[in-house]
Amino acid sequence: MNYEIDNLDRQILQLLMKDVTRAYTDIAKELGVSGGTIHVRMKKLNEMGVVKGAQLLVNPSAVGFDVCAFIGVYLEKGSEYKDAVEQMRQIPEIVELHYTTGSYSMFAKIICRDTKHLREVLNEKLQPIEGVQRTETLISLEESISRQITIQ
Amino acid sequence: MNYEIDNLDRQILQLLMKDVTRAYTDIAKELGVSGGTIHVRMKKLNEMGVVKGAQLLVNPSAVGFDVCAFIGVYLEKGSEYKDAVEQMRQIPEIVELHYTTGSYSMFAKIICRDTKHLREVLNEKLQPIEGVQRTETLISLEESISRQITIQ
DNA sequence: GTTGAAAAGTGCTGCGA
DNA sequence: TCGCAGCACTTTTCAAC
């Protein structure tokens, strides 16, 4: 199951990352291969875990989630990381969690309805987690860029 | 064009956020309405900008992008923000950029091939931008959680 | 591994309630 | 405004190269 991604794979991915609704036959035409080939490649990329499906892009503020924030978490000991992750997984407001270098032990991205909701999550859900010493909050006032990587 | 999102809309969004490949007719069955209704609602949500299409989920490390980092950027003056954003938009490695409260002026998420690539982006692309005083880098050693918000 | 066409399923549009 | 049915399109599959 180890397969090197070739240039055709990368081209397919790049085109689909730009517009995932595009038809395979259309992509096939642009790249000069048949629609079946695109299908076979995408199936392989899915099975390999290179592609993890697709995601609906929803504007959070349009559904009532107006506050985006980043939380730096200090743990008492780094070894408590695994337990803390499991507990943070139970907090649906956390959309990203990273184990990072630097002064923080962990770094989370969190999306809430409003500042009151954010305070509730911080005080009632995050801070009570065992091993969490303190947190630092960065509130995003504006998301100026949001896009995917360019793979070639 | 101002329309309140009702409960049916939220249910449709929640189901599609979990699995965007799911057929409208299938969702219709679960929610007890017709397939046409789902289509009308999704069309409305698209026109309203609540839904901004879909995105292919690619595992960055599988395509050779192994380093994910967060960069806190200090600007000399906050007023230089707009110009700086425009220049940072030209850096494809930056996938997210936020204007934040706290000690940083801006906060960026960046995805690179390796640490050498990261250093190049920092030294040759980011630091030379006018108004950028200094930067702080947090490297993500592991992304433990990555998901979407739960809207109800 | 790629191709081309056939088969199955889906999204989309118009009409009726 | 919502639900139903037909049409066009796409994905998927498969045998052959």
mmCIF file of C-alpha atoms (C1' of nucleotides) in Angstrom:
data_model
loop_
_atom_site.group_PDB
_atom_site.id
_atom_site.type_symbol
_atom_site.label_atom_id
_atom_site.label_comp_id
_atom_site.label_asym_id
_atom_site.label_seq_id
_atom_site.Cartn_x
_atom_site.Cartn_y
_atom_site.Cartn_z
ATOM 1 C CA MET A 1 0.000 0.000 0.000
ATOM 2 C CA ASN A 2 2.939 2.334 -0.329
ATOM 3 C CA TYR A 3 2.655 4.334 -3.474
ATOM 4 C CA GLU A 4 4.455 7.435 -4.539
ATOM 5 C CA ILE A 5 2.170 10.282 -5.511
ATOM 6 C CA ASP A 6 3.020 11.239 -9.056
ATOM 7 C CA ASN A 7 2.547 14.426 -10.945
ATOM 8 C CA LEU A 8 -0.871 13.484 -12.296
ATOM 9 C CA ASP A 9 -2.114 12.897 -8.748
ATOM 10 C CA ARG A 10 -0.850 16.298 -7.696
ATOM 11 C CA GLN A 11 -2.493 18.001 -10.660
ATOM 12 C CA ILE A 12 -5.811 16.324 -9.898
ATOM 13 C CA LEU A 13 -5.587 17.344 -6.239
ATOM 14 C CA GLN A 14 -4.699 20.912 -7.089
ATOM 15 C CA LEU A 15 -7.665 21.275 -9.433
ATOM 16 C CA LEU A 16 -10.090 19.682 -6.991
ATOM 17 C CA MET A 17 -8.797 21.790 -4.092
ATOM 18 C CA LYS A 18 -9.625 24.853 -6.134
ATOM 19 C CA ASP A 19 -13.116 23.587 -6.964
ATOM 20 C CA VAL A 20 -14.335 20.311 -5.547
ATOM 21 C CA THR A 21 -17.658 20.465 -7.411
ATOM 22 C CA ARG A 22 -15.905 20.122 -10.739
ATOM 23 C CA ALA A 23 -16.788 16.996 -12.726
ATOM 24 C CA TYR A 24 -14.181 14.275 -13.169
ATOM 25 C CA THR A 25 -14.775 14.262 -16.925
ATOM 26 C CA ASP A 26 -14.041 17.971 -17.037
ATOM 27 C CA ILE A 27 -10.773 17.559 -15.137
ATOM 28 C CA ALA A 28 -9.905 14.615 -17.356
ATOM 29 C CA LYS A 29 -10.263 16.806 -20.438
ATOM 30 C CA GLU A 30 -7.971 19.486 -19.011
ATOM 31 C CA LEU A 31 -5.277 16.973 -18.054
ATOM 32 C CA GLY A 32 -5.574 14.950 -21.266
ATOM 33 C CA VAL A 33 -6.631 11.623 -19.727
ATOM 34 C CA SER A 34 -9.925 9.756 -19.488
ATOM 35 C CA GLY A 35 -12.550 10.194 -16.803
ATOM 36 C CA GLY A 36 -11.975 6.644 -15.613
ATOM 37 C CA THR A 37 -8.347 7.447 -14.800
ATOM 38 C CA ILE A 38 -9.327 10.363 -12.568
ATOM 39 C CA HIS A 39 -11.719 8.066 -10.794
ATOM 40 C CA VAL A 40 -9.084 5.352 -10.254
ATOM 41 C CA ARG A 41 -6.544 7.890 -8.965
ATOM 42 C CA MET A 42 -8.986 9.525 -6.595
ATOM 43 C CA LYS A 43 -10.039 6.134 -5.269
ATOM 44 C CA LYS A 44 -6.399 5.298 -4.602
ATOM 45 C CA LEU A 45 -5.751 8.653 -2.930
ATOM 46 C CA ASN A 46 -8.798 8.088 -0.739
ATOM 47 C CA GLU A 47 -7.676 4.607 0.274
ATOM 48 C CA MET A 48 -4.174 5.876 1.011
ATOM 49 C CA GLY A 49 -5.556 8.559 3.304
ATOM 50 C CA VAL A 50 -4.103 11.388 1.226
ATOM 51 C CA VAL A 51 -7.632 12.625 0.669
ATOM 52 C CA LYS A 52 -9.964 12.524 3.644
ATOM 53 C CA GLY A 53 -13.196 13.268 1.852
ATOM 54 C CA ALA A 54 -14.706 16.696 1.501
ATOM 55 C CA GLN A 55 -16.142 19.250 3.816
ATOM 56 C CA LEU A 56 -19.036 21.670 3.557
ATOM 57 C CA LEU A 57 -17.852 25.226 4.064
ATOM 58 C CA VAL A 58 -20.220 27.042 6.403
ATOM 59 C CA ASN A 59 -19.810 30.643 7.412
ATOM 60 C CA PRO A 60 -19.813 30.363 11.231
ATOM 61 C CA SER A 61 -21.107 33.880 11.872
ATOM 62 C CA ALA A 62 -24.086 33.216 9.579
ATOM 63 C CA VAL A 63 -25.208 30.399 11.866
ATOM 64 C CA GLY A 64 -24.708 32.446 15.011
ATOM 65 C CA PHE A 65 -21.082 31.703 15.870
ATOM 66 C CA ASP A 66 -19.472 35.098 15.935
ATOM 67 C CA VAL A 67 -16.383 34.643 18.068
ATOM 68 C CA CYS A 68 -13.217 32.892 16.942
ATOM 69 C CA ALA A 69 -10.368 32.641 19.417
ATOM 70 C CA PHE A 70 -7.035 30.942 19.942
ATOM 71 C CA ILE A 71 -6.210 29.564 23.366
ATOM 72 C CA GLY A 72 -2.701 28.865 24.601
ATOM 73 C CA VAL A 73 -2.874 26.215 27.318
ATOM 74 C CA TYR A 74 -0.209 25.719 29.994
ATOM 75 C CA LEU A 75 -0.133 22.220 31.493
ATOM 76 C CA GLU A 76 1.452 21.451 34.875
ATOM 77 C CA LYS A 77 3.394 18.604 33.293
ATOM 78 C CA GLY A 78 3.833 17.854 29.617
ATOM 79 C CA SER A 79 3.085 14.227 30.362
ATOM 80 C CA GLU A 80 -0.545 15.092 31.047
ATOM 81 C CA TYR A 81 -1.032 15.885 27.382
ATOM 82 C CA LYS A 82 -2.804 12.684 26.357
ATOM 83 C CA ASP A 83 -5.419 12.826 29.106
ATOM 84 C CA ALA A 84 -6.012 16.506 28.475
ATOM 85 C CA VAL A 85 -6.563 15.885 24.748
ATOM 86 C CA GLU A 86 -9.248 13.327 25.498
ATOM 87 C CA GLN A 87 -11.085 15.774 27.712
ATOM 88 C CA MET A 88 -10.747 18.585 25.213
ATOM 89 C CA ARG A 89 -12.178 16.344 22.522
ATOM 90 C CA GLN A 90 -15.410 16.431 24.543
ATOM 91 C CA ILE A 91 -15.629 20.211 24.095
ATOM 92 C CA PRO A 92 -17.363 20.722 20.738
ATOM 93 C CA GLU A 93 -16.367 24.394 20.587
ATOM 94 C CA ILE A 94 -12.730 23.348 20.074
ATOM 95 C CA VAL A 95 -12.206 22.888 16.348
ATOM 96 C CA GLU A 96 -8.421 22.496 16.335
ATOM 97 C CA LEU A 97 -5.939 21.347 18.932
ATOM 98 C CA HIS A 98 -2.168 21.283 18.503
ATOM 99 C CA TYR A 99 0.698 20.043 20.619
ATOM 100 C CA THR A 100 3.219 22.823 20.181
ATOM 101 C CA THR A 101 6.725 23.962 20.901
ATOM 102 C CA GLY A 102 7.215 27.279 22.676
ATOM 103 C CA SER A 103 5.788 28.442 25.960
ATOM 104 C CA TYR A 104 2.374 26.843 25.624
ATOM 105 C CA SER A 105 1.901 23.088 25.977
ATOM 106 C CA MET A 106 -1.128 23.062 23.736
ATOM 107 C CA PHE A 107 -2.756 25.463 21.409
ATOM 108 C CA ALA A 108 -6.446 25.402 20.525
ATOM 109 C CA LYS A 109 -8.715 27.141 18.065
ATOM 110 C CA ILE A 110 -12.189 27.653 19.369
ATOM 111 C CA ILE A 111 -15.428 28.957 17.854
ATOM 112 C CA CYS A 112 -18.207 30.318 20.069
ATOM 113 C CA ARG A 113 -21.534 32.125 19.725
ATOM 114 C CA ASP A 114 -20.457 35.264 21.597
ATOM 115 C CA THR A 115 -18.037 36.428 24.271
ATOM 116 C CA LYS A 116 -20.326 35.144 27.008
ATOM 117 C CA HIS A 117 -20.267 31.703 25.433
ATOM 118 C CA LEU A 118 -16.470 31.923 25.180
ATOM 119 C CA ARG A 119 -16.171 32.788 28.849
ATOM 120 C CA GLU A 120 -18.388 29.836 29.747
ATOM 121 C CA VAL A 121 -16.271 27.446 27.741
ATOM 122 C CA LEU A 122 -13.074 28.776 29.295
ATOM 123 C CA ASN A 123 -14.284 28.840 32.894
ATOM 124 C CA GLU A 124 -16.581 25.856 33.007
ATOM 125 C CA LYS A 125 -15.079 23.450 30.505
ATOM 126 C CA LEU A 126 -11.431 24.201 29.831
ATOM 127 C CA GLN A 127 -10.018 25.446 33.114
ATOM 128 C CA PRO A 128 -11.473 22.596 35.208
ATOM 129 C CA ILE A 129 -9.560 20.000 33.165
ATOM 130 C CA GLU A 130 -6.975 18.336 35.378
ATOM 131 C CA GLY A 131 -3.438 19.505 34.665
ATOM 132 C CA VAL A 132 -4.489 22.768 33.072
ATOM 133 C CA GLN A 133 -2.547 25.453 34.892
ATOM 134 C CA ARG A 134 -3.661 28.552 33.044
ATOM 135 C CA THR A 135 -4.692 29.725 29.614
ATOM 136 C CA GLU A 136 -4.071 32.705 27.401
ATOM 137 C CA THR A 137 -6.709 33.899 24.970
ATOM 138 C CA LEU A 138 -6.257 35.616 21.616
ATOM 139 C CA ILE A 139 -9.527 36.744 20.098
ATOM 140 C CA SER A 140 -9.706 37.014 16.325
ATOM 141 C CA LEU A 141 -11.308 40.307 15.333
ATOM 142 C CA GLU A 142 -11.118 39.498 11.659
ATOM 143 C CA GLU A 143 -10.145 36.487 9.583
ATOM 144 C CA SER A 144 -8.338 38.063 6.658
ATOM 145 C CA ILE A 145 -7.113 34.926 4.933
ATOM 146 C CA SER A 146 -8.581 31.436 4.897
ATOM 147 C CA ARG A 147 -7.519 29.035 2.185
ATOM 148 C CA GLN A 148 -5.790 25.771 1.402
ATOM 149 C CA ILE A 149 -2.168 25.036 0.631
ATOM 150 C CA THR A 150 -0.833 25.117 -2.910
ATOM 151 C CA ILE A 151 0.702 21.724 -3.429
ATOM 152 C CA GLN A 152 2.882 22.464 -6.419
ATOM 153 C CA MET B 1 -32.726 38.738 0.976
ATOM 154 C CA ASN B 2 -32.861 38.644 4.758
ATOM 155 C CA TYR B 3 -34.073 35.303 5.892
ATOM 156 C CA GLU B 4 -33.921 33.694 9.276
ATOM 157 C CA ILE B 5 -32.313 30.285 9.266
ATOM 158 C CA ASP B 6 -34.844 27.863 10.670
ATOM 159 C CA ASN B 7 -34.452 24.533 12.344
ATOM 160 C CA LEU B 8 -34.703 22.538 9.111
ATOM 161 C CA ASP B 9 -31.828 24.560 7.635
ATOM 162 C CA ARG B 10 -29.706 23.850 10.678
ATOM 163 C CA GLN B 11 -30.480 20.140 10.537
ATOM 164 C CA ILE B 12 -29.549 19.980 6.858
ATOM 165 C CA LEU B 13 -26.286 21.832 7.513
ATOM 166 C CA GLN B 14 -25.406 19.618 10.447
ATOM 167 C CA LEU B 15 -25.921 16.439 8.409
ATOM 168 C CA LEU B 16 -23.985 17.756 5.423
ATOM 169 C CA MET B 17 -21.138 18.984 7.631
ATOM 170 C CA LYS B 18 -20.791 15.448 8.918
ATOM 171 C CA ASP B 19 -20.811 13.967 5.403
ATOM 172 C CA VAL B 20 -21.004 16.250 2.399
ATOM 173 C CA THR B 21 -21.160 13.349 -0.076
ATOM 174 C CA ARG B 22 -24.516 12.261 1.264
ATOM 175 C CA ALA B 23 -27.361 12.403 -1.249
ATOM 176 C CA TYR B 24 -30.078 15.032 -0.853
ATOM 177 C CA THR B 25 -32.768 12.348 -1.145
ATOM 178 C CA ASP B 26 -31.161 10.426 1.686
ATOM 179 C CA ILE B 27 -31.104 13.491 3.939
ATOM 180 C CA ALA B 28 -34.694 14.250 2.896
ATOM 181 C CA LYS B 29 -35.782 10.819 4.080
ATOM 182 C CA GLU B 30 -34.128 11.263 7.470
ATOM 183 C CA LEU B 31 -35.698 14.677 8.017
ATOM 184 C CA GLY B 32 -39.104 13.684 6.657
ATOM 185 C CA VAL B 33 -39.286 16.117 3.727
ATOM 186 C CA SER B 34 -38.888 15.785 -0.041
ATOM 187 C CA GLY B 35 -35.603 15.915 -1.927
ATOM 188 C CA GLY B 36 -36.723 19.068 -3.701
ATOM 189 C CA THR B 37 -37.078 20.874 -0.380
ATOM 190 C CA ILE B 38 -33.471 20.094 0.546
ATOM 191 C CA HIS B 39 -32.433 21.444 -2.817
ATOM 192 C CA VAL B 40 -34.393 24.677 -2.383
ATOM 193 C CA ARG B 41 -33.007 25.205 1.115
ATOM 194 C CA MET B 42 -29.408 24.559 0.059
ATOM 195 C CA LYS B 43 -29.802 26.913 -2.876
ATOM 196 C CA LYS B 44 -31.075 29.602 -0.515
ATOM 197 C CA LEU B 45 -28.240 28.993 1.950
ATOM 198 C CA ASN B 46 -25.740 29.253 -0.888
ATOM 199 C CA GLU B 47 -27.211 32.514 -2.155
ATOM 200 C CA MET B 48 -27.234 33.936 1.355
ATOM 201 C CA GLY B 49 -23.562 33.127 1.788
ATOM 202 C CA VAL B 50 -24.182 30.832 4.732
ATOM 203 C CA VAL B 51 -22.669 28.011 2.713
ATOM 204 C CA LYS B 52 -19.558 28.830 0.722
ATOM 205 C CA GLY B 53 -19.313 25.639 -1.293
ATOM 206 C CA ALA B 54 -17.234 22.655 -0.323
ATOM 207 C CA GLN B 55 -13.589 21.868 0.101
ATOM 208 C CA LEU B 56 -11.474 18.795 -0.595
ATOM 209 C CA LEU B 57 -9.729 17.605 2.543
ATOM 210 C CA VAL B 58 -6.120 16.752 1.787
ATOM 211 C CA ASN B 59 -3.680 15.442 4.367
ATOM 212 C CA PRO B 60 -0.808 17.942 4.016
ATOM 213 C CA SER B 61 1.928 15.588 5.211
ATOM 214 C CA ALA B 62 0.874 13.022 2.589
ATOM 215 C CA VAL B 63 1.676 15.517 -0.155
ATOM 216 C CA GLY B 64 5.001 16.517 1.375
ATOM 217 C CA PHE B 65 3.973 19.347 3.694
ATOM 218 C CA ASP B 66 5.138 18.182 7.077
ATOM 219 C CA VAL B 67 5.429 21.350 9.120
ATOM 220 C CA CYS B 68 2.493 23.280 10.524
ATOM 221 C CA ALA B 69 3.241 26.420 12.516
ATOM 222 C CA PHE B 70 1.552 29.435 14.037
ATOM 223 C CA ILE B 71 3.216 32.812 13.720
ATOM 224 C CA GLY B 72 2.513 35.752 15.972
ATOM 225 C CA VAL B 73 3.380 38.947 14.110
ATOM 226 C CA TYR B 74 4.218 42.260 15.766
ATOM 227 C CA LEU B 75 3.607 45.322 13.607
ATOM 228 C CA GLU B 76 5.282 48.672 14.254
ATOM 229 C CA LYS B 77 1.886 50.370 14.025
ATOM 230 C CA GLY B 78 -1.525 48.760 14.019
ATOM 231 C CA SER B 79 -2.474 51.019 11.133
ATOM 232 C CA GLU B 80 -0.144 49.106 8.835
ATOM 233 C CA TYR B 81 -2.435 46.100 9.048
ATOM 234 C CA LYS B 82 -4.172 46.487 5.701
ATOM 235 C CA ASP B 83 -0.980 46.792 3.667
ATOM 236 C CA ALA B 84 0.589 43.895 5.524
ATOM 237 C CA VAL B 85 -2.419 41.666 4.814
ATOM 238 C CA GLU B 86 -2.113 42.324 1.105
ATOM 239 C CA GLN B 87 1.532 41.299 1.143
ATOM 240 C CA MET B 88 0.866 38.239 3.240
ATOM 241 C CA ARG B 89 -1.824 37.168 0.790
ATOM 242 C CA GLN B 90 1.008 36.755 -1.716
ATOM 243 C CA ILE B 91 2.626 34.108 0.472
ATOM 244 C CA PRO B 92 0.908 30.829 -0.456
ATOM 245 C CA GLU B 93 2.238 29.042 2.634
ATOM 246 C CA ILE B 94 -0.023 31.187 4.823
ATOM 247 C CA VAL B 95 -3.367 29.407 5.052
ATOM 248 C CA GLU B 96 -4.989 31.528 7.763
ATOM 249 C CA LEU B 97 -4.465 35.085 8.914
ATOM 250 C CA HIS B 98 -6.238 36.755 11.816
ATOM 251 C CA TYR B 99 -6.279 40.249 13.223
ATOM 252 C CA THR B 100 -6.178 39.573 16.938
ATOM 253 C CA THR B 101 -6.361 41.092 20.380
ATOM 254 C CA GLY B 102 -3.487 40.467 22.757
ATOM 255 C CA SER B 103 0.186 41.111 22.305
ATOM 256 C CA TYR B 104 0.405 40.158 18.637
ATOM 257 C CA SER B 105 -1.008 42.389 15.913
ATOM 258 C CA MET B 106 -1.635 39.482 13.580
ATOM 259 C CA PHE B 107 -1.657 35.780 13.903
ATOM 260 C CA ALA B 108 -0.991 33.410 11.001
ATOM 261 C CA LYS B 109 -1.211 29.686 10.393
ATOM 262 C CA ILE B 110 1.372 28.442 7.967
ATOM 263 C CA ILE B 111 2.051 25.092 6.306
ATOM 264 C CA CYS B 112 5.511 24.250 4.926
ATOM 265 C CA ARG B 113 7.385 21.278 3.503
ATOM 266 C CA ASP B 114 10.012 21.109 6.254
ATOM 267 C CA THR B 115 11.787 23.303 8.774
ATOM 268 C CA LYS B 116 14.150 24.617 6.097
ATOM 269 C CA HIS B 117 11.163 25.735 4.054
ATOM 270 C CA LEU B 118 9.666 27.352 7.156
ATOM 271 C CA ARG B 119 12.850 29.288 7.817
ATOM 272 C CA GLU B 120 12.899 30.487 4.204
ATOM 273 C CA VAL B 121 9.334 31.731 4.413
ATOM 274 C CA LEU B 122 10.035 33.520 7.691
ATOM 275 C CA ASN B 123 13.324 35.102 6.681
ATOM 276 C CA GLU B 124 12.761 35.806 3.015
ATOM 277 C CA LYS B 125 9.037 36.441 2.754
ATOM 278 C CA LEU B 126 7.526 37.409 6.087
ATOM 279 C CA GLN B 127 10.197 39.433 7.878
ATOM 280 C CA PRO B 128 10.933 41.717 4.893
ATOM 281 C CA ILE B 129 7.324 42.948 4.825
ATOM 282 C CA GLU B 130 7.258 46.609 5.744
ATOM 283 C CA GLY B 131 5.986 47.266 9.248
ATOM 284 C CA VAL B 132 6.749 43.782 10.522
ATOM 285 C CA GLN B 133 8.785 44.308 13.669
ATOM 286 C CA ARG B 134 9.322 40.756 14.787
ATOM 287 C CA THR B 135 7.616 37.376 14.818
ATOM 288 C CA GLU B 136 7.149 34.521 17.237
ATOM 289 C CA THR B 137 6.828 30.968 15.994
ATOM 290 C CA LEU B 138 4.906 28.080 17.516
ATOM 291 C CA ILE B 139 5.504 24.801 15.725
ATOM 292 C CA SER B 140 2.763 22.206 15.858
ATOM 293 C CA LEU B 141 4.241 18.810 16.681
ATOM 294 C CA GLU B 142 0.908 17.084 16.420
ATOM 295 C CA GLU B 143 -2.576 18.095 15.353
ATOM 296 C CA SER B 144 -4.749 16.226 17.838
ATOM 297 C CA ILE B 145 -8.132 17.619 16.877
ATOM 298 C CA SER B 146 -9.358 18.974 13.553
ATOM 299 C CA ARG B 147 -13.062 19.241 12.967
ATOM 300 C CA GLN B 148 -15.973 21.566 12.315
ATOM 301 C CA ILE B 149 -18.304 23.320 14.697
ATOM 302 C CA THR B 150 -21.496 21.713 15.905
ATOM 303 C CA ILE B 151 -24.222 24.161 15.042
ATOM 304 C CA GLN B 152 -26.957 22.883 17.310
ATOM 305 C "C1'" DG C 1 -2.422 1.296 -15.806
ATOM 306 C "C1'" DT C 2 -5.495 3.343 -19.118
ATOM 307 C "C1'" DT C 3 -9.522 3.657 -22.069
ATOM 308 C "C1'" DG C 4 -14.295 4.079 -23.613
ATOM 309 C "C1'" DA C 5 -18.956 3.028 -23.131
ATOM 310 C "C1'" DA C 6 -22.838 1.136 -20.562
ATOM 311 C "C1'" DA C 7 -25.487 1.200 -16.124
ATOM 312 C "C1'" DA C 8 -26.977 3.243 -11.857
ATOM 313 C "C1'" DG C 9 -27.771 7.011 -9.147
ATOM 314 C "C1'" DT C 10 -27.969 12.017 -8.320
ATOM 315 C "C1'" DG C 11 -29.092 16.902 -8.888
ATOM 316 C "C1'" DC C 12 -31.978 20.013 -11.126
ATOM 317 C "C1'" DT C 13 -36.344 22.118 -13.239
ATOM 318 C "C1'" DG C 14 -41.160 22.632 -14.194
ATOM 319 C "C1'" DC C 15 -45.827 21.691 -12.920
ATOM 320 C "C1'" DG C 16 -49.447 20.894 -9.668
ATOM 321 C "C1'" DA C 17 -51.385 21.280 -4.920
ATOM 322 C "C1'" DT D 1 -44.414 27.533 -0.239
ATOM 323 C "C1'" DC D 2 -43.834 22.639 -0.642
ATOM 324 C "C1'" DG D 3 -43.915 18.038 -2.944
ATOM 325 C "C1'" DC D 4 -43.727 15.068 -7.049
ATOM 326 C "C1'" DA D 5 -42.035 13.383 -11.523
ATOM 327 C "C1'" DG D 6 -39.076 13.630 -15.807
ATOM 328 C "C1'" DC D 7 -34.759 15.067 -17.808
ATOM 329 C "C1'" DA D 8 -29.869 15.802 -18.041
ATOM 330 C "C1'" DC D 9 -25.799 14.934 -15.973
ATOM 331 C "C1'" DT D 10 -22.335 12.532 -13.181
ATOM 332 C "C1'" DT D 11 -20.164 8.912 -10.986
ATOM 333 C "C1'" DT D 12 -19.233 4.263 -11.122
ATOM 334 C "C1'" DT D 13 -18.237 -0.073 -13.100
ATOM 335 C "C1'" DC D 14 -16.280 -3.285 -16.359
ATOM 336 C "C1'" DA D 15 -14.271 -5.599 -20.292
ATOM 337 C "C1'" DA D 16 -10.659 -4.789 -23.553
ATOM 338 C "C1'" DC D 17 -6.278 -2.702 -24.885
#
